[in-house]
XYZ file of C-alpha atoms in Angstrom:
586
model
C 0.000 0.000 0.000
C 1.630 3.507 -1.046
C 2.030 5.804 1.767
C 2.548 9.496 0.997
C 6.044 10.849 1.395
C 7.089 7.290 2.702
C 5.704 8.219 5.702
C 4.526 5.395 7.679
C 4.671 6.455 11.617
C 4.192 10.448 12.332
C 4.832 12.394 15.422
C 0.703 11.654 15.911
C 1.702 7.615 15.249
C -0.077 7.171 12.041
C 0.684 6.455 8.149
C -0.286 8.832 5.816
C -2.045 7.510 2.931
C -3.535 8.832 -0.579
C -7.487 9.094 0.189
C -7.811 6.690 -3.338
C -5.872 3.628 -1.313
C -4.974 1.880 -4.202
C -1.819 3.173 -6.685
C -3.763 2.467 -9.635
C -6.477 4.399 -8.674
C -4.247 7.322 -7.802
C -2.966 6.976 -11.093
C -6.264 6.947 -12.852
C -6.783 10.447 -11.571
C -3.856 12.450 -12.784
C -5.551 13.269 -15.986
C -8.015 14.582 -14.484
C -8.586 18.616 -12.727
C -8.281 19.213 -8.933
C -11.832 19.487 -8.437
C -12.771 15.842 -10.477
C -10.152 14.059 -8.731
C -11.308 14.824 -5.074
C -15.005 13.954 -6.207
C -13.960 10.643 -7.544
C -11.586 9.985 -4.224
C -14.674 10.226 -2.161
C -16.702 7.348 -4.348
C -18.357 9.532 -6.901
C -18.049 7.077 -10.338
C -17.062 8.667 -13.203
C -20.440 9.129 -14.728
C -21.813 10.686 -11.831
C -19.157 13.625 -11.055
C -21.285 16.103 -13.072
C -24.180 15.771 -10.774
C -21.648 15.801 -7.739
C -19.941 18.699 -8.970
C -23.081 20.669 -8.921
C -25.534 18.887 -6.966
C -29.236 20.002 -7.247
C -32.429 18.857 -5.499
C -33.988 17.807 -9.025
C -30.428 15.502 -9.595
C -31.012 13.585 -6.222
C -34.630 13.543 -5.308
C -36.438 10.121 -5.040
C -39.618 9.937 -5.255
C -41.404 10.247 -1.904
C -43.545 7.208 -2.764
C -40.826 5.287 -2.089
C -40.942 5.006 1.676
C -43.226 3.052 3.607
C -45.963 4.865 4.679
C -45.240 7.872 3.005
C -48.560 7.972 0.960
C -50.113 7.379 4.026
C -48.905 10.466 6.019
C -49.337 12.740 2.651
C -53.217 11.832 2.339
C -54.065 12.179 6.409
C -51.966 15.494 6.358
C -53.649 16.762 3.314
C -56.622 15.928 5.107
C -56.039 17.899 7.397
C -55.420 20.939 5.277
C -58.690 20.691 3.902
C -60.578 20.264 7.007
C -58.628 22.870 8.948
C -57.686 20.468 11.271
C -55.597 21.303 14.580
C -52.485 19.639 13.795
C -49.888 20.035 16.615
C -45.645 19.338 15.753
C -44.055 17.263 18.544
C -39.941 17.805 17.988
C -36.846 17.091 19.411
C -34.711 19.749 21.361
C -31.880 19.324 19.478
C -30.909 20.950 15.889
C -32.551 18.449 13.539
C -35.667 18.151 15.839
C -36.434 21.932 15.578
C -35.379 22.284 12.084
C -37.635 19.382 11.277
C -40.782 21.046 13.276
C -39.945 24.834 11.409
C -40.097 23.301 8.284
C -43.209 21.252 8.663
C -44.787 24.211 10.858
C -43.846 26.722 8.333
C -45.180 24.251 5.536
C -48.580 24.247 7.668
C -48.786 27.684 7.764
C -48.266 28.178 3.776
C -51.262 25.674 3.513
C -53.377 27.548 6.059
C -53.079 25.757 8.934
C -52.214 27.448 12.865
C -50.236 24.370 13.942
C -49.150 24.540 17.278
C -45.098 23.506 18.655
C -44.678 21.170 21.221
C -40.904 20.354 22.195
C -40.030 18.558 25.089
C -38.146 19.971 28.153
C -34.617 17.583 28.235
C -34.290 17.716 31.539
C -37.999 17.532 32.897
C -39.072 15.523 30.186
C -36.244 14.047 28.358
C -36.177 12.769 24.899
C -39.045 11.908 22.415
C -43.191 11.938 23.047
C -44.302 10.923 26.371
C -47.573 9.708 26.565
C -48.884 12.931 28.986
C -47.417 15.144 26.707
C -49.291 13.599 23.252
C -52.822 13.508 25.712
C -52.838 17.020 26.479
C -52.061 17.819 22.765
C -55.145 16.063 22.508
C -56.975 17.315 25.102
C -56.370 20.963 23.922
C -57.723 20.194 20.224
C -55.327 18.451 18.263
C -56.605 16.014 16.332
C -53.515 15.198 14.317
C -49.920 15.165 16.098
C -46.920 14.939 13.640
C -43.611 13.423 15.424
C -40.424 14.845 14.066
C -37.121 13.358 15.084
C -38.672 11.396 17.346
C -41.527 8.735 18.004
C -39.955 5.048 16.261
C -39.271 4.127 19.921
C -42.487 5.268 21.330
C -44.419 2.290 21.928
C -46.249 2.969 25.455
C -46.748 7.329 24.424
C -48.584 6.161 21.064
C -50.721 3.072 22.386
C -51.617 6.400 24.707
C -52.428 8.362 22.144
C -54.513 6.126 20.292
C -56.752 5.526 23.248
C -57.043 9.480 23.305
C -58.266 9.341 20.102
C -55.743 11.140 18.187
C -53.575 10.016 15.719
C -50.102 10.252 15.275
C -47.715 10.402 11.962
C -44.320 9.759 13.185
C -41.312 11.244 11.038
C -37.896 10.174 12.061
C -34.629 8.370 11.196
C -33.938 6.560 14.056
C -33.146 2.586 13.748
C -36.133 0.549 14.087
C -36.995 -2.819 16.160
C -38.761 -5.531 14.268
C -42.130 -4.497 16.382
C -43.160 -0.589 14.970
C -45.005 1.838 17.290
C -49.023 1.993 16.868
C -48.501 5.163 14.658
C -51.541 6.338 12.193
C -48.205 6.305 9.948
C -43.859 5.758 10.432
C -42.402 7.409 7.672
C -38.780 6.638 8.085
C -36.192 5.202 5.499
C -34.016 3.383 8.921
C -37.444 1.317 9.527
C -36.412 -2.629 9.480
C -39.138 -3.541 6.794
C -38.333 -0.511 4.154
C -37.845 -0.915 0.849
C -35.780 0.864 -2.112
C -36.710 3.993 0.921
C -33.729 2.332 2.864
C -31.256 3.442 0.221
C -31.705 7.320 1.950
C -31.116 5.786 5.425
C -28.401 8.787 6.024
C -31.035 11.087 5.839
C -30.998 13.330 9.117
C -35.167 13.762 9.863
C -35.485 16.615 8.338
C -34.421 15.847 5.143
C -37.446 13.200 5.911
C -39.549 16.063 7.071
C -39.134 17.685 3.431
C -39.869 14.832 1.211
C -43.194 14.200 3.257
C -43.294 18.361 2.627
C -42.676 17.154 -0.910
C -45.727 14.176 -1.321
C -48.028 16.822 0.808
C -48.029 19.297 -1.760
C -48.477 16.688 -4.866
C -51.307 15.025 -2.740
C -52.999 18.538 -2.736
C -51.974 19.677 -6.179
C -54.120 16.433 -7.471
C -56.875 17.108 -5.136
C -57.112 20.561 -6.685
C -56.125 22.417 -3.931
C -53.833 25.016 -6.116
C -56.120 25.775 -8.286
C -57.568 29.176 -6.824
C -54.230 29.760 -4.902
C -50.584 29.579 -5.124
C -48.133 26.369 -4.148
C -46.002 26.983 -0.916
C -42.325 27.340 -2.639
C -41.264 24.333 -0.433
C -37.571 24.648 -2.036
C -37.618 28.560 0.158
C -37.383 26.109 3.175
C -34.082 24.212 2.236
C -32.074 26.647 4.925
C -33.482 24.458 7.581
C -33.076 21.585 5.909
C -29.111 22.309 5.524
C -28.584 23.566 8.915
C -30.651 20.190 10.851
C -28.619 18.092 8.015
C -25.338 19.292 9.494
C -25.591 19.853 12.376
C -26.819 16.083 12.692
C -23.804 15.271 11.579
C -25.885 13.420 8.712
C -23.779 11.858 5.749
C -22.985 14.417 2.634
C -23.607 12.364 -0.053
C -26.372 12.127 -2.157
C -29.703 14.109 -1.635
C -27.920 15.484 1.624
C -25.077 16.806 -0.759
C -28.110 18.427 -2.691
C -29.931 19.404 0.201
C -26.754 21.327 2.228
C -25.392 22.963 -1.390
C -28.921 24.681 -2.443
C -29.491 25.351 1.061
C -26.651 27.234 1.836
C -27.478 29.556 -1.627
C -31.449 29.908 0.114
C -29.786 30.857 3.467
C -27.259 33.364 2.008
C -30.250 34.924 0.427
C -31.279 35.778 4.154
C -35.121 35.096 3.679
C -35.916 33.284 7.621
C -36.200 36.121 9.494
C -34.867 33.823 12.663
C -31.765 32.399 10.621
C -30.917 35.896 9.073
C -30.663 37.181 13.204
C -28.658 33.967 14.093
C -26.206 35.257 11.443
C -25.601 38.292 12.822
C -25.389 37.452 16.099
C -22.735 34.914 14.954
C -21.113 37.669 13.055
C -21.141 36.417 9.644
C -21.325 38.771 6.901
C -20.300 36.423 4.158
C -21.956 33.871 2.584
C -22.581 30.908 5.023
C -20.423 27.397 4.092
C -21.276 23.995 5.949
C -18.758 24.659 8.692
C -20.459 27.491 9.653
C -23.506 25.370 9.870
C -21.577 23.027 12.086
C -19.693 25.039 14.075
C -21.434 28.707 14.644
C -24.857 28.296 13.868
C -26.032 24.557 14.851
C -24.720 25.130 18.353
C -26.343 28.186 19.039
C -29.789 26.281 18.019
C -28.791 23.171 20.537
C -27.830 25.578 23.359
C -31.790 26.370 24.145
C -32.368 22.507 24.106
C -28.981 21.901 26.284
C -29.257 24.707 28.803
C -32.106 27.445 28.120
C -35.793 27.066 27.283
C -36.106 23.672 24.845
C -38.749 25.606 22.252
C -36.038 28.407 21.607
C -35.238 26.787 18.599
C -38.117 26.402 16.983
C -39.472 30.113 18.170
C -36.482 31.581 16.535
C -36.518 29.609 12.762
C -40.268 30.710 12.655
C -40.685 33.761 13.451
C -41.118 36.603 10.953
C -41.024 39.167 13.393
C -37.119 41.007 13.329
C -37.181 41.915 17.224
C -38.714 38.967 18.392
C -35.629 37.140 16.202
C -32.996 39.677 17.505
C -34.175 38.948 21.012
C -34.222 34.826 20.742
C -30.728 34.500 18.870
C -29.015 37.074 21.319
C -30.828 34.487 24.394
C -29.338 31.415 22.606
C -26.100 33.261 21.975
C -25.485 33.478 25.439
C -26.570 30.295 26.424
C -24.018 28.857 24.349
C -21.460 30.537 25.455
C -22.818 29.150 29.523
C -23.106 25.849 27.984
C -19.292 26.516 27.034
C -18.492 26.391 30.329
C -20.398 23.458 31.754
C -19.006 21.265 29.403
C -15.396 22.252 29.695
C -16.137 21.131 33.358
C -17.768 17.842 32.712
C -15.015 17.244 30.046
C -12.049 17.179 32.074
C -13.873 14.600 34.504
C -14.675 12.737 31.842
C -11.405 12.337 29.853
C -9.485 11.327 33.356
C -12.330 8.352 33.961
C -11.474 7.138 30.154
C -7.993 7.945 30.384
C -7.567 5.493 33.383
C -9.420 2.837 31.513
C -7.867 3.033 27.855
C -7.887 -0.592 27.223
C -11.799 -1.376 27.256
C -13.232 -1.360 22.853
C -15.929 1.897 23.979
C -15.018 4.967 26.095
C -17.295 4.739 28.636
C -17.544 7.676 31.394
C -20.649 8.629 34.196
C -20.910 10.973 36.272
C -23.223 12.258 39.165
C -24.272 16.447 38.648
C -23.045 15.711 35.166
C -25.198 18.168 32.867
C -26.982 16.192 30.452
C -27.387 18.871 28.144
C -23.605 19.059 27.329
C -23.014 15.298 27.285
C -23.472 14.397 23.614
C -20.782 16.719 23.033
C -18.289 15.498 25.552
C -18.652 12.039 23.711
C -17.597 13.811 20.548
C -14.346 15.239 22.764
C -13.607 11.349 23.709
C -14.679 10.012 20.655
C -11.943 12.249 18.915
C -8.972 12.127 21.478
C -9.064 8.354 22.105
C -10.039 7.356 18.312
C -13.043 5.495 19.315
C -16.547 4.836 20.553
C -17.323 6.739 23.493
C -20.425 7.264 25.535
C -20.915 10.056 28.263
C -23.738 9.577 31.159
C -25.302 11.879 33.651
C -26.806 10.815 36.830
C -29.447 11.731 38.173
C -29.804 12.029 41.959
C -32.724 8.839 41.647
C -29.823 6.732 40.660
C -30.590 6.836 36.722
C -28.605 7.898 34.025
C -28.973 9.873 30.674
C -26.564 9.204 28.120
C -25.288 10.166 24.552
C -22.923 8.248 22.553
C -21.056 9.357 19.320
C -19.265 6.914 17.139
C -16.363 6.004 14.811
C -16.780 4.955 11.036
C -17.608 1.471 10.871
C -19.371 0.816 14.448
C -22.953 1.033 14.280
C -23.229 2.148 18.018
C -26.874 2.773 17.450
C -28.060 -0.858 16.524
C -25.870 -1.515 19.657
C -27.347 0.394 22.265
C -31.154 -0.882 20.399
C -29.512 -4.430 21.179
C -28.470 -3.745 24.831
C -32.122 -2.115 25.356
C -33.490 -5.609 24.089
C -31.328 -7.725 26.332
C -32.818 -5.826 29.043
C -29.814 -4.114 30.047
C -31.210 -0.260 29.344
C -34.370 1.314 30.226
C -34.559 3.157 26.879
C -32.220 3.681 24.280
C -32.224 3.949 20.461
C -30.184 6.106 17.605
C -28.081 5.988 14.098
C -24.580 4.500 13.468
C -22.712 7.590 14.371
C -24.790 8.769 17.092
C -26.968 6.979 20.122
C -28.933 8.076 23.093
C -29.713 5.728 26.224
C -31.140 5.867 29.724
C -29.900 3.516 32.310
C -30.017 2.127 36.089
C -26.484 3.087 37.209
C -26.397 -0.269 39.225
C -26.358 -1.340 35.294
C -23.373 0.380 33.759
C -20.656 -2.051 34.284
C -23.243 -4.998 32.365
C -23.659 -2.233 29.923
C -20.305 -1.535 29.095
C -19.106 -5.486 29.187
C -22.247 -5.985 26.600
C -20.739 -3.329 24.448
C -17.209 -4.200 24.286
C -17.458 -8.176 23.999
C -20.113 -6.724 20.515
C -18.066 -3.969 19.102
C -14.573 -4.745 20.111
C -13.894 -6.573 16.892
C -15.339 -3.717 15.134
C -13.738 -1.183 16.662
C -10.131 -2.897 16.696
C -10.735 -2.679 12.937
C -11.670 0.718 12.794
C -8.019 1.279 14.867
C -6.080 -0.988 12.771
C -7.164 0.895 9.120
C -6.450 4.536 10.573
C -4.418 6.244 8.649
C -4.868 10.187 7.557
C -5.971 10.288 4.264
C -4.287 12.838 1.850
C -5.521 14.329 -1.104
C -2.523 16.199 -2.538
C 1.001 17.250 -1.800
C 1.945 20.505 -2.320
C 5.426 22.685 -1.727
C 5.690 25.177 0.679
C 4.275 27.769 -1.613
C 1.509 26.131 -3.171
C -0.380 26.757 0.275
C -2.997 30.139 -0.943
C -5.632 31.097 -1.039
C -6.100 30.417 -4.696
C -5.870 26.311 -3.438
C -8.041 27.220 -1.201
C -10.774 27.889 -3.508
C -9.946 25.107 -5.905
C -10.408 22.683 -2.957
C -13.829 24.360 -1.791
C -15.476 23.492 -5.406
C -15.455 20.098 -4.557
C -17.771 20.934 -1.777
C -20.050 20.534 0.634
C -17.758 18.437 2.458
C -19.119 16.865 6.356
C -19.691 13.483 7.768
C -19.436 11.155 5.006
C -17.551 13.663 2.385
C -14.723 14.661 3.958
C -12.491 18.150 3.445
C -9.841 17.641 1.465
C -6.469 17.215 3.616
C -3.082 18.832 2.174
C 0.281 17.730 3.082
C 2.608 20.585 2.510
C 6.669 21.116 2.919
C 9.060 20.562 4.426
C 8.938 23.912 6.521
C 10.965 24.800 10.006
C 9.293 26.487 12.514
C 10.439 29.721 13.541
C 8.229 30.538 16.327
C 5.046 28.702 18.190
C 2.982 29.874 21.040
C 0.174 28.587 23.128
C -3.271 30.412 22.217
C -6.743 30.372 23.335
C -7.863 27.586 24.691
C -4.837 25.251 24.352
C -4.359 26.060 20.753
C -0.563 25.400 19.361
C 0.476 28.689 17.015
C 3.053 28.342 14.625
C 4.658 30.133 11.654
C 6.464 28.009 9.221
C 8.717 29.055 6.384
C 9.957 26.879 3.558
C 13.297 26.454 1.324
C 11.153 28.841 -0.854
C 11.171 31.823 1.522
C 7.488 31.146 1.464
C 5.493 31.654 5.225
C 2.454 29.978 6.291
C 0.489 30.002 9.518
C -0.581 26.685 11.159
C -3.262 25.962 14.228
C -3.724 22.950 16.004
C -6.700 23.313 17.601
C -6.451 21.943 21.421
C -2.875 20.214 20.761
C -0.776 22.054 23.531
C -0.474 18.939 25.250
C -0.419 16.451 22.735
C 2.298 15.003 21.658
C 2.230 16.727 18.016
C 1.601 19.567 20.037
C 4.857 19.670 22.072
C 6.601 18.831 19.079
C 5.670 22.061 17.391
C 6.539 24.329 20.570
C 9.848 22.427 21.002
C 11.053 22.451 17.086
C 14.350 22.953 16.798
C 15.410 25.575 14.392
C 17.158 23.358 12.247
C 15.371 20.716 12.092
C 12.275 20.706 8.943
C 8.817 18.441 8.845
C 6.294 17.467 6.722
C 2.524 19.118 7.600
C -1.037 17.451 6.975
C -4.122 19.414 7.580
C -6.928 21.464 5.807
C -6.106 24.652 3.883
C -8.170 27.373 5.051
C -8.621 31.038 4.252
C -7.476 33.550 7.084
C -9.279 36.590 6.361
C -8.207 39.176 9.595
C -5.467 40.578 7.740
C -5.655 43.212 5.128
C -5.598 40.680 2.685
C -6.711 36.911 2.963
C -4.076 34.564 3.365
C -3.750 30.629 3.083
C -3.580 28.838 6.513
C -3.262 25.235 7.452
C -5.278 23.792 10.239
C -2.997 20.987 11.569
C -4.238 17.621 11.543
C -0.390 15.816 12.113
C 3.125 16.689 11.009
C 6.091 14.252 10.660
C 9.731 15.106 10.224
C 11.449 15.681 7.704
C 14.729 12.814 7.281
């Protein structure tokens, strides 16, 4: 196997590879431009690189038919429409549950309907429809409830429901057991029985949310609905659809690809009132890319769900009044930056209890007083620094735990923790490959983690043994600017799934590196050229590749791997390389 630069052990402990493993496929792309190469390095075939280059709703949509149930949920919905039903939207409190209720609320609204928001307090509540919560709906004049991101797991809250007397279409993306929920309707493409639907099983719920938008309307259109007024534009709504997608960490490739690239062009257009304010409080004038969606926007959304009022999220991406928006994003602004601070807490408790325990197959920490609003993102902290599953809980006083679990490719920790919950050893728990949520007796948590490791240490110690960082091109010291930069961001959106391209770039010598921020590692590097780049690894300054940076000698050059970014604070942009690992230099 051909390792870039020969390098086969970095300062980081890990070969560096081409992103195309095998030579002959490396070879196959030199013909080809920058922009075709990285597309067909990330499994696009040859005759499909012209819809990946420019991906477009019309180039990846299936039709909605497809799904189980789908039909179903369009007809009882458009039902509803025409009847002027009270329809109430029962979300999740994190990003893809309130994207998923704004787009089907705002949908409702277009159509006529006053639907009404329910989401669920996470730490009075805690996650999905509980059986009180779906009764009162009813008992306040809903006849219809619509479950977004939520509801495949909720046997005991529908069989309530249905006694009520009020049905329930359940929208969501969450694996599946054999036995479904007694919903009016389960549209999801993760469901155990679907067909060609199962194909779009990376969908994040509300890219489900929009193709059931998507049958809706064509179930009206041939009822005659349109014919005295005008279609909602349901493509104006594609915004939300990016941001949940994202910020679910849902795979980029095919209708997501679509879905994040046209949404990104609606939201730059600044037509949600509520996104347009989340912008500016996140101070971004320029167009939005998927990082920001990642990285400034979706937490800002979570932090109501995490640490503030759950329905902030929702309020805020339907609103269409400015001050009410201004006043909302500014709330979950600061809440993030609270919920900053909690988790920097629970994080450093958490990486000592996994640190003292490195040999078990799944990171496994718990914690009394733990917040559970910041524990999904702790598990993405472990996941990262250890290089493998990890799952944080939070215990309550009563003895019982919340937990969140994130993943690493090729460990379906989701159909795990559905398997644990079967063999009795959770009280609920359910999610997707990457990403799982449980609850658990903390008398149960050593069973729990012996189920886990003795089913996904074989997976796992795969998932170890075929690291490697995966390079997409080598470049000189001066072929780092901003003009690369570009080049690299046509081959975009890149996420979970479709991965940023990664640049290996020298050799340099450092000639000075600091400590900034939070733990950051600073360093300017020039090369043989004269040429002089900036590098940042981001919370390195005790890491190993960290120290080596601070302690370079001046003589001495390396090799750098990372992802070529555009520093705009200057008076001019400049290329800058966000480290991923560096090697030296023989």
């Amino acid at each position: 196997m051909s390792h870039v630069l020969n390098i086969t052990h970095s300062i980081l402990g890990q070969p560096w590879r081409w992103r195309a493993l095998e030579t002959d496929a490396r070879q196959d792309l030199t013909g080809d431009d920058l922009v075709t190469q990285l597309l067909l390095a990330r499994g696009c075939t040859r005759e499909t690189v012209a819809a990946h280059r420019s991906p477009t709703i019309r180039g990846f949509m299936p039709d909605p038919s497809i799904f189980r149930d789908m039909d179903r949920a369009a007809e009882r919905l458009a039902d509803a429409v025409l009847g002027g039903e009270r329809v109430a939207v029962f979300g999740d409190y994190d990003v893809d549950g309130a994207t998923s209720a704004a787009l089907m609320i705002r949908l409702l609204r277009a159509l006529g309907l006053d639907p009404v928001a329910y989401i669920p307090d996470r730490l009075m509540e805690g996650y999905g429809p509980s059986g009180e919560a779906l009764v009162r709906l009813a008992g306040d004049g809903a006849r219809l409830i619509v479950t977004v991101d939520c509801g495949a797991q909720a046997f005991e809250a529908l069989d309530m429901a249905r006694t009520a007397g009020v049905e329930v279409i359940v929208v969501d993306h969450h694996k599946c057991a054999t036995e479904l929920p007694a919903a009016y309707a389960l549209v999801n493409p993760n469901r155990l029985d679907e067909g060609d639907g199962a194909a779009h099983g990376h969908l994040a719920a509300v890219g489900v949310a929009f193709l059931l938008g998507a049958a809706l309307i064509r179930t009206l259109r041939a009822r005659g609905h349109f014919t005295a007024r005008a279609e909602p534009a349901l493509l104006d709504l594609l915004d939300i659809v990016a941001l949940g997608t994202v910020a679910d960490v849902a795979a980029l490739r095919g209708l997501n690809r679509a879905f994040v690239a046209q949404g990104l062009k609606v939201m730059g257009r600044r037509g949600n009132t509520g996104l347009a304010a989340l912008l500016d409080v996140a101070r971004l004038t320029r167009a939005p890319t998927a990082t920001d969606l990642g990285f400034a926007l979706g937490p800002r959304i979570n932090a109501g769900g995490r640490v503030g009022k759950s329905d902030l999220g929702v309020r805020l991406l339907t609103t269409d009044d400015r001050a009410e928006a201004h006043a909302i994003a500014a709330e979950l602004d600061r809440l993030n930056e609270e919920r900053r601070a909690i988790e920097a807490n629970v994080q450093t408790s958490a990486e000592a209890m996994v640190a003292s325990n490195d040999t078990s197959a799944v990171a496994i920490a718990a914690g009394a007083g733990w917040h559970p609003g910041v524990i999904g993102i702790v598990a993405g902290r472990l996941k990262e620094r250890f290089g493998k599953p990890a799952i944080v809980i939070a215990l309550g006083e009563d003895g019982i735990g919340k937990g969140s679990g994130r993943s690493v490719p090729g460990v379906d920790l989701g159909q795990a923790v559905l398997a644990a919950k079967e063999a009795g050893l959770l009280i609920a728990g359910g999610g997707h490959a990457m990403a799982a949520g449980l609850t658990i007796d903390g008398a149960q948590i050593a069973a729990f983690a012996e189920f886990l490791n003795a089913r996904l240490a074989a997976g796992v110690a795969q998932s170890i043994g075929d690291r490697a960082l995966l390079l997409d091109a080598v470049l000189a010291p001066g072929g780092v600017t901003p003009a690369l930069v570009h080049a690299l961001e046509a081959g975009g959106p890149y996420g979970m799934g479709w991965p940023a391209p990664r640049i290996a770039a020298g050799p340099f010598r450092v000639i000075k590196a600091d400590i900034v921020g939070n733990g950051h590692v600073r360093a300017i590097m020039t090369g043989e050229d004269g040429s002089r780049l900036k590098t940042v690894a981001f919370r390195q300054a005790d890491s190993v590749l960290g120290q080596a940076l601070l302690g370079a000698p001046a003589d001495r050059c390396l090799w750098i791997a990372g992802r070529a970014k555009i520093d705009d604070w200057g008076s001019k942009p400049a290329a800058e390389v966000h480290l991923d690992d560096a090697a030296w230099a023989h």
